[in-house]
Tab-separated table of C-alpha atoms and ligand atoms in Angstrom:
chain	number	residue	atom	x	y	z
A	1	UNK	CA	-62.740	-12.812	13.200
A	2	UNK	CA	-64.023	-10.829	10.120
A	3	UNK	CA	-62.639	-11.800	6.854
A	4	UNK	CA	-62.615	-9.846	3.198
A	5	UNK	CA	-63.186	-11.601	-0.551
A	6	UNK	CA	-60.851	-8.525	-2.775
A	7	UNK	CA	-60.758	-10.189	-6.180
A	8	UNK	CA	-64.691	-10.631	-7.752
A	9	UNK	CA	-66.088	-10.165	-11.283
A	10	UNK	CA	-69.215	-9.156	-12.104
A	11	UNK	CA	-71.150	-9.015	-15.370
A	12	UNK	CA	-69.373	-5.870	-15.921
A	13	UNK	CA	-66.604	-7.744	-17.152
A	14	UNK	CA	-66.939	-11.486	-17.594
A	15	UNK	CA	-68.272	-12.356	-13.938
A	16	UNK	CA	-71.804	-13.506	-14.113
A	17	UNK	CA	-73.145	-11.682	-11.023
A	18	UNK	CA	-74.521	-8.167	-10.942
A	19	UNK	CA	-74.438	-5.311	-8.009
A	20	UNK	CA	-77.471	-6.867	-5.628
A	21	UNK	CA	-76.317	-10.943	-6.221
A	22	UNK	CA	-72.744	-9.918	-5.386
A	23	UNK	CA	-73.968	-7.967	-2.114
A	24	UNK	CA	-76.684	-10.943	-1.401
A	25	UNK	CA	-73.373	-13.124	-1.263
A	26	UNK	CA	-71.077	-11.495	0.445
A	27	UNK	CA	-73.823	-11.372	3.319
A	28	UNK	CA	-74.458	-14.987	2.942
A	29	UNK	CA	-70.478	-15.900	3.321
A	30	UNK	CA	-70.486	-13.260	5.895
A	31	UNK	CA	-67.566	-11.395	4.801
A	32	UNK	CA	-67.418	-8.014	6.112
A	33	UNK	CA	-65.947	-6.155	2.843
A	34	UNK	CA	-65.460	-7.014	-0.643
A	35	UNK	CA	-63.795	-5.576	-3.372
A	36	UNK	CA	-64.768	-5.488	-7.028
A	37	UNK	CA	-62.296	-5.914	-9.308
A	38	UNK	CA	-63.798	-6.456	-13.434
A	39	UNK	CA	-61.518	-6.832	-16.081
A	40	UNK	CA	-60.599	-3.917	-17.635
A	41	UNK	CA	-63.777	-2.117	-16.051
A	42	UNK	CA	-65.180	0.115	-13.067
A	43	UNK	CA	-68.464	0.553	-14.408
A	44	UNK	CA	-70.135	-1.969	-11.477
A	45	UNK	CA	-68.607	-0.143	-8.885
A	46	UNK	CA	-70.866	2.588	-7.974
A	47	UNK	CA	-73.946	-0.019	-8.229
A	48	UNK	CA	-71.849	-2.461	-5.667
A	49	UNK	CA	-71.409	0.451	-3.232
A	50	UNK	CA	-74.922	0.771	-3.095
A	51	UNK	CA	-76.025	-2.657	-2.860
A	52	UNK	CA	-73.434	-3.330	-0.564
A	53	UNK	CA	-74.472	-0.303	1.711
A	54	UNK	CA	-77.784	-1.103	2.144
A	55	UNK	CA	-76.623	-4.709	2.902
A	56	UNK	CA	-74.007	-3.645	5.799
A	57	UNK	CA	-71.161	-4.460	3.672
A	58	UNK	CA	-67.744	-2.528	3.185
A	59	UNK	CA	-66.834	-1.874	-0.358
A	60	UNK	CA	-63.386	-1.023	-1.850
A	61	UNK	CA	-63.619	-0.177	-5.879
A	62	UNK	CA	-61.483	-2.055	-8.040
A	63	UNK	CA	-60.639	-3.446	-11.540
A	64	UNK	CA	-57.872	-6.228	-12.725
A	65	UNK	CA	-55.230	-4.521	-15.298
A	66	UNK	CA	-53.612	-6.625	-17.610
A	67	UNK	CA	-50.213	-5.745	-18.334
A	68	UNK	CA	-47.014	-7.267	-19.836
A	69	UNK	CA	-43.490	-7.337	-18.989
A	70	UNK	CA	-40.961	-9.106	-21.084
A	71	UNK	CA	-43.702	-11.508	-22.814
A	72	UNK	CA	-45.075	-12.030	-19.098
A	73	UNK	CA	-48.436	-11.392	-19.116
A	74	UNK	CA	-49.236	-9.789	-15.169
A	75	UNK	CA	-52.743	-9.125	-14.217
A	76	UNK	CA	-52.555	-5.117	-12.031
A	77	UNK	CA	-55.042	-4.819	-9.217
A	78	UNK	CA	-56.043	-1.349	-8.155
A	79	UNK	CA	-57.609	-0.979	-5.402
A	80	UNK	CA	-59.827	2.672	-3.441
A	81	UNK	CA	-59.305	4.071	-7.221
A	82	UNK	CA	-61.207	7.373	-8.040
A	83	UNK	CA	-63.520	5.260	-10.973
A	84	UNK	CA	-64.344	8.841	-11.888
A	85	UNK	CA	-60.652	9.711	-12.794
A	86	UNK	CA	-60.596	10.942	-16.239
A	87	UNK	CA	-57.118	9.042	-17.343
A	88	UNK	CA	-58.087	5.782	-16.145
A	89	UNK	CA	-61.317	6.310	-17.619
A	90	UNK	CA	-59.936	7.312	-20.803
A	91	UNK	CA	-57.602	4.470	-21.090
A	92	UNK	CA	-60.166	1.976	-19.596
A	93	UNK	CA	-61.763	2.877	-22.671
A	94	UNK	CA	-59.420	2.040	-25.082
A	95	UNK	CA	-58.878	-1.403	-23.379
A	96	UNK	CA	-62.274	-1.955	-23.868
A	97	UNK	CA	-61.940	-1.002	-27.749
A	98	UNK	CA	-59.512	-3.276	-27.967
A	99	UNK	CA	-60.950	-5.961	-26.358
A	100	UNK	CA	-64.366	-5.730	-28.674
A	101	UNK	CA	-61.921	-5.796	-31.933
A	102	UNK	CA	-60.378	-8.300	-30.755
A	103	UNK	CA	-63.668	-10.670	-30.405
A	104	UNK	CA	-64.169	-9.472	-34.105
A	105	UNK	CA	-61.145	-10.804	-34.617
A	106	UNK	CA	-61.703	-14.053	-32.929
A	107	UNK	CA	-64.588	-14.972	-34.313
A	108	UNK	CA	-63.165	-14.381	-38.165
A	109	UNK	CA	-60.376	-16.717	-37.245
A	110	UNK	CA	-63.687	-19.622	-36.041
A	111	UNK	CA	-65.327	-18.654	-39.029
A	112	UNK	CA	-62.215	-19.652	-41.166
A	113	UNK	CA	-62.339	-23.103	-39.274
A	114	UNK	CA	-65.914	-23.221	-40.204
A	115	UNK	CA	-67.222	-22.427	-37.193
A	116	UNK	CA	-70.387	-20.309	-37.684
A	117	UNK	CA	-70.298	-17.806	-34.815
A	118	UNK	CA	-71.095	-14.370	-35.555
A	119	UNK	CA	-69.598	-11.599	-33.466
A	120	UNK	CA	-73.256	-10.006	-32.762
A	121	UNK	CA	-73.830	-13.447	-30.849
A	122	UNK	CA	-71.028	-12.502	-28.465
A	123	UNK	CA	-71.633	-9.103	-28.090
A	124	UNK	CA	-75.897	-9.841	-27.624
A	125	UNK	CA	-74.243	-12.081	-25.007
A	126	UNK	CA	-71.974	-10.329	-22.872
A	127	UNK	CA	-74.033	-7.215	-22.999
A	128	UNK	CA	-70.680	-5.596	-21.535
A	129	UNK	CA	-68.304	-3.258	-23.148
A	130	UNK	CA	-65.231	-5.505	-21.634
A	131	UNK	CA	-66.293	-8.413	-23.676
A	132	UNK	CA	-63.283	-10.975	-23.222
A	133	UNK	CA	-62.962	-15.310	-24.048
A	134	UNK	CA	-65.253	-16.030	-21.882
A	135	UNK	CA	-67.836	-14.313	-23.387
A	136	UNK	CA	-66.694	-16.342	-26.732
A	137	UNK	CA	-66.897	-19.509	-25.145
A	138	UNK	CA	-70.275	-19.210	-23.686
A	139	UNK	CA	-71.222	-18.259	-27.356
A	140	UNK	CA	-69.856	-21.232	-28.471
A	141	UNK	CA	-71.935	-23.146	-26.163
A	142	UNK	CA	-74.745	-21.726	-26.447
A	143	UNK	CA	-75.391	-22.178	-29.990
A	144	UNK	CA	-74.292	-25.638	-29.678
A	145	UNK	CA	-70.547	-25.794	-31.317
A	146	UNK	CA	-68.843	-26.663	-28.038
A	147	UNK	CA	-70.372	-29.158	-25.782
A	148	UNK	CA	-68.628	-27.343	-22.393
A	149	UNK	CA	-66.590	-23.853	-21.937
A	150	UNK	CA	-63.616	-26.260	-20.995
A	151	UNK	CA	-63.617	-27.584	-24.679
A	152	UNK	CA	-63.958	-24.235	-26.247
A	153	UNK	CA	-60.882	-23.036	-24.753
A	154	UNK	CA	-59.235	-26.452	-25.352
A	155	UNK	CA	-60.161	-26.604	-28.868
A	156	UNK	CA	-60.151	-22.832	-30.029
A	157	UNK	CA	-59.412	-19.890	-27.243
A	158	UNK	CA	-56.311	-21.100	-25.101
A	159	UNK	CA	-53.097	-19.451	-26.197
A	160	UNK	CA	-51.534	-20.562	-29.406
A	161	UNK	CA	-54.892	-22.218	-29.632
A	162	UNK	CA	-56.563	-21.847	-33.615
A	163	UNK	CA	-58.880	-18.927	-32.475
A	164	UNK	CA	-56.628	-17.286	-29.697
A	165	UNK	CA	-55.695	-13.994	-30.610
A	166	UNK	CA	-53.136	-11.301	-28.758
A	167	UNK	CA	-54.183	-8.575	-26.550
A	168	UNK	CA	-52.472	-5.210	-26.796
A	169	UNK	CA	-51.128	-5.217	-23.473
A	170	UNK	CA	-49.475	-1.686	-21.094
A	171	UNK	CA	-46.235	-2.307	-19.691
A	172	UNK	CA	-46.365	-3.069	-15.848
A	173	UNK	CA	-45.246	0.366	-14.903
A	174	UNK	CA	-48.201	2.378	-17.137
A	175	UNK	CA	-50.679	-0.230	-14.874
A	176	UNK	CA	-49.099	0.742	-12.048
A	177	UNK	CA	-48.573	4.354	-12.406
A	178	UNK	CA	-52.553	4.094	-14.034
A	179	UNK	CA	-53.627	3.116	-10.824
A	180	UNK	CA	-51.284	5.375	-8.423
A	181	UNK	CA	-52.722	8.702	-10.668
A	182	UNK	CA	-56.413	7.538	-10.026
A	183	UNK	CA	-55.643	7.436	-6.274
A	184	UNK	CA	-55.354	3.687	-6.102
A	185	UNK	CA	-53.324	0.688	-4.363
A	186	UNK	CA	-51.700	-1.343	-7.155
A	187	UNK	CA	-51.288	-4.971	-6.535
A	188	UNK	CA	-49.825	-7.796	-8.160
A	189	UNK	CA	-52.880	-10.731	-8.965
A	190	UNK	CA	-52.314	-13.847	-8.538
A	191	UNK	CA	-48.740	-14.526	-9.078
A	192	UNK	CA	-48.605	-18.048	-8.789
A	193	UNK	CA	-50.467	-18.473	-12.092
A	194	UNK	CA	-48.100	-16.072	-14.004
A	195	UNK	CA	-45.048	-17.835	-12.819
A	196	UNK	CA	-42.820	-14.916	-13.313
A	197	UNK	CA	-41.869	-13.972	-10.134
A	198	UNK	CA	-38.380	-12.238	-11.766
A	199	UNK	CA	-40.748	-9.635	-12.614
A	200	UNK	CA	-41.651	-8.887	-9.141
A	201	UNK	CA	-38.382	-7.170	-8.122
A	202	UNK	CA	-38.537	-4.811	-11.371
A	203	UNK	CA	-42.149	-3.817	-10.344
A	204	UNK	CA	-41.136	-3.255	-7.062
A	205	UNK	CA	-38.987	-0.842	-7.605
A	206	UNK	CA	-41.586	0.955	-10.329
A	207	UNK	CA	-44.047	1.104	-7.019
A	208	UNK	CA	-45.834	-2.096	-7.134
A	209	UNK	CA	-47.539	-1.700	-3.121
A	210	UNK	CA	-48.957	-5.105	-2.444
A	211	UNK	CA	-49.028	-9.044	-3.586
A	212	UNK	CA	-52.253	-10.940	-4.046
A	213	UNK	CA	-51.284	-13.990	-1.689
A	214	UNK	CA	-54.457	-15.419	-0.839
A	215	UNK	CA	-56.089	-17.118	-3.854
A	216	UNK	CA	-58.715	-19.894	-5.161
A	217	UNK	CA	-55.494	-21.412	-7.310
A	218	UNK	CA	-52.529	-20.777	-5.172
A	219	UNK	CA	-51.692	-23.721	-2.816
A	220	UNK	CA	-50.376	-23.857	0.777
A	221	UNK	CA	-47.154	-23.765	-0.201
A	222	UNK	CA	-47.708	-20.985	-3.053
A	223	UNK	CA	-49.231	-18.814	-0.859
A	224	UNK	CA	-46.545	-19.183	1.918
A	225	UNK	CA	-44.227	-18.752	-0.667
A	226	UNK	CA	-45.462	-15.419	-1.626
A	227	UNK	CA	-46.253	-13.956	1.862
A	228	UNK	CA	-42.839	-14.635	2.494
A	229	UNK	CA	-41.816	-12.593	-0.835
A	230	UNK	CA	-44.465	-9.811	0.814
A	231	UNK	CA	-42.448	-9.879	3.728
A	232	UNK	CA	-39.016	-9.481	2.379
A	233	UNK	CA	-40.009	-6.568	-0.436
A	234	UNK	CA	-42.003	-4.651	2.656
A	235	UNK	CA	-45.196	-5.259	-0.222
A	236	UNK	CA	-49.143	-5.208	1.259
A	237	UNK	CA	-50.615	-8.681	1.324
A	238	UNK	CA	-53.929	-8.628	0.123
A	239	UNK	CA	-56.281	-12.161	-1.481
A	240	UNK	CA	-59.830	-13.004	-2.826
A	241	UNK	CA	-61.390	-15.641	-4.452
A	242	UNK	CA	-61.255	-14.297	-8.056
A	243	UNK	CA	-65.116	-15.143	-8.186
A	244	UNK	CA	-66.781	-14.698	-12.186
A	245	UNK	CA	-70.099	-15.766	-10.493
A	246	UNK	CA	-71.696	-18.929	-11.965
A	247	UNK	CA	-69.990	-19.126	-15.258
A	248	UNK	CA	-67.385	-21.983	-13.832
A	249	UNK	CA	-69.654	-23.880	-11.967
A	250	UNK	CA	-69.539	-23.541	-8.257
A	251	UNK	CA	-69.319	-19.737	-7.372
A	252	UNK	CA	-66.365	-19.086	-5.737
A	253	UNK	CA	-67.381	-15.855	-3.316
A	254	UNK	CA	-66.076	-16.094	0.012
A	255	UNK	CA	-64.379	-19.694	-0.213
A	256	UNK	CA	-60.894	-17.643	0.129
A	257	UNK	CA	-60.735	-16.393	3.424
A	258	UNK	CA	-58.572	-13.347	3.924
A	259	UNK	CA	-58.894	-11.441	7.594
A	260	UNK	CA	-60.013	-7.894	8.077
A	261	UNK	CA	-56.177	-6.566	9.517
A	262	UNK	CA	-54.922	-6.977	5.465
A	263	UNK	CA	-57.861	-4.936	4.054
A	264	UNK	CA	-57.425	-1.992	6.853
A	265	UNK	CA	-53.453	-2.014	5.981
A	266	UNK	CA	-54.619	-1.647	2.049
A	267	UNK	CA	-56.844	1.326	3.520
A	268	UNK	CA	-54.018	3.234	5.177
A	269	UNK	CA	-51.960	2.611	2.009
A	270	UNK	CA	-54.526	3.995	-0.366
A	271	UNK	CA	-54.901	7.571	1.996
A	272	UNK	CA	-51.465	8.223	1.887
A	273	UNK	CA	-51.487	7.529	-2.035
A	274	UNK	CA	-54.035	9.778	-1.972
A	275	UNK	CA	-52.353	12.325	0.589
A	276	UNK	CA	-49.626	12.386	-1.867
A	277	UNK	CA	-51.644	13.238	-4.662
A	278	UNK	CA	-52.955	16.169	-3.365
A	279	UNK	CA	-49.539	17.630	-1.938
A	280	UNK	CA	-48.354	17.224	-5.647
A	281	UNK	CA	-51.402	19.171	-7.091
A	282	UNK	CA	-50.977	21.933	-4.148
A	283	UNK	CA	-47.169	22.715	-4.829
B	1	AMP	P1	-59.261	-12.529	-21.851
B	1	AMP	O1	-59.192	-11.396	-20.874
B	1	AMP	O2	-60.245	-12.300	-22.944
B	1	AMP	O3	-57.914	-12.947	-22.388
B	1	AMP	O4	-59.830	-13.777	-21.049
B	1	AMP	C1	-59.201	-14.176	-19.874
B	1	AMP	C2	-60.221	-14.754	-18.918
B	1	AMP	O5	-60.635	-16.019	-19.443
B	1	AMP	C3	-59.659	-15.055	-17.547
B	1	AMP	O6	-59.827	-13.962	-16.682
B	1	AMP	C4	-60.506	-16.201	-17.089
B	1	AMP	O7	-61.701	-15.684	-16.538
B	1	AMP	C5	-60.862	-16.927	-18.388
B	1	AMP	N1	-60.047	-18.107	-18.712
B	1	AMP	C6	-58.748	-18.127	-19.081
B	1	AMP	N2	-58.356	-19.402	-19.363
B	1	AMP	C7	-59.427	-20.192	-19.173
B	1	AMP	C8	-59.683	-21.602	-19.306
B	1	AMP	N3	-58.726	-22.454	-19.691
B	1	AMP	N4	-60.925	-22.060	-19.005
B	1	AMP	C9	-61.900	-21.191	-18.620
B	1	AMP	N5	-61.722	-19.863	-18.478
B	1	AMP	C10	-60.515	-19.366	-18.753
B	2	FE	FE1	-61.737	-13.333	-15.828
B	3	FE	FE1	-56.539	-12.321	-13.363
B	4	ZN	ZN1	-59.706	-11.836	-11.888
């Protein structure tokens, strides 16, 4: 049976992996497609398609949206998007202002608790333009103010932690919509971790298409839970590891198993998103 890893970071966003590593380990987990999906970010994609073309590996282009609705934070999957479609691309952009002010931001509120980070040491070390906590943390370690990224979000990045600032956040229907007007499949990430599943219904109806079921953090139960939900709201089921490379120890690539069948369903889905597209542009 061939099976598919659909939620991966790369060091496009805060994943540590770049375009040949990722390939190298989706062939060494054998998985027969992957999908990458950076925060706030499709800049890795056409560099994965490559690498994982010359490796014999399918490739699906993604990012993970984060949205809100009412105070809920919800993390958008879109899957097959155009990455060269000007609105995402425009609002990707934005995000990504956003994200780098809000580092500034972060590290005034450390300095005020005397911790001397600058915000050049975060940027020098992400080297990404969707620079996010993580990047802060590993700052934090690496010039020796936190002994381990689990303290650094303990002590200073968690929310309502002394460092954690806000994100602007879209509603759930712009990251849906986002993703339908680039072409894409939107899908609801890992909703076990949100707890919110009174949202679901609400997206639903806005055109939410599928539910992330398979994941390193749901359990049995969760994900049973969920496929069941997938089931009853007629939603795609789609999974992945949510893999940031080596940044939290072990890498996580390929230890959620998802088969092929949930991948090809996600394929069909994104065509007739895309069929529909060009019907509307033609009348
Ligand atoms: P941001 O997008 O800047 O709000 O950062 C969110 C990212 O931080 C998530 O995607 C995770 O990769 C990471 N993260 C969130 N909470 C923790 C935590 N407690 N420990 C380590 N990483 C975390
Ligand atoms: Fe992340
Ligand atoms: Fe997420
Ligand atoms: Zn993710």
């Amino acid at each position: 049976m061939a099976f598919v890893d659909l939620h991966l970071h790369s060091r496009f966003s805060d994943g540590t992996y770049g375009p040949e590593e990722l390939a190298a380990q989706a062939r060494r987990h054998e998985l027969a497609a992957i999908a990458l999906t950076d925060h706030d970010s499709v800049e890795g994609c056409p560099g994965t398609a490559q690498a994982c073309a010359a490796a014999g590996i399918g490739f699906i282009p993604g990012t993970e949206l984060t949205a809100e609705h009412d105070g809920n934070e919800l993390h958008i999957l879109g899957y097959c998007i155009d990455t060269r479609n000007s609105r995402l691309l425009k609002q990707i952009a934005r995000f990504q202002a956003v994200r780098q002010n809000r580092i500034r931001e972060m590290v005034a509120r450390l300095n005020q608790l005397k911790v001397p980070l600058s915000a050049e040491a975060v940027f020098a070390l992400a080297k990404c333009r969707a620079p996010g906590r993580p990047h802060v943390a590993r700052a934090l370690v690496a010039a020796g103010l936190c002994a381990s990224l689990d303290e650094a979000f303990e002590r200073f990045l968690k929310k309502n932690r002394p460092a954690w600032v806000p994100k602007f956040k879209m509603s759930g229907e712009e990251a849906l919509d986002l993703v339908h007007q680039a072409g894409g499949v939107a899908v609801l990430a890992h909703p076990g971790l949100n707890r919110a599943d009174q949202v679901i219904p609400h997206l639903v109806e806005a055109g939410l298409d599928g539910i992330e079921c398979f994941h390193t953090k749901h359990s049995t139960a969760t994900t049973e839970h969920y496929l069941e939900m997938a089931d009853r709201f007629h939603l795609l089921v789609t999974g992945g590891s949510d893999c940031h490379g080596m940044s939290k120890g072990k890498p996580l690539i390929g230890t959620v198993k998802v088969p092929y069948q949930h991948l090809e369903q996600l394929k069909a889905r994104a065509a007739e998103i895309k069929q529909l597209i060009v019907t509307r542009v033609d009348s």
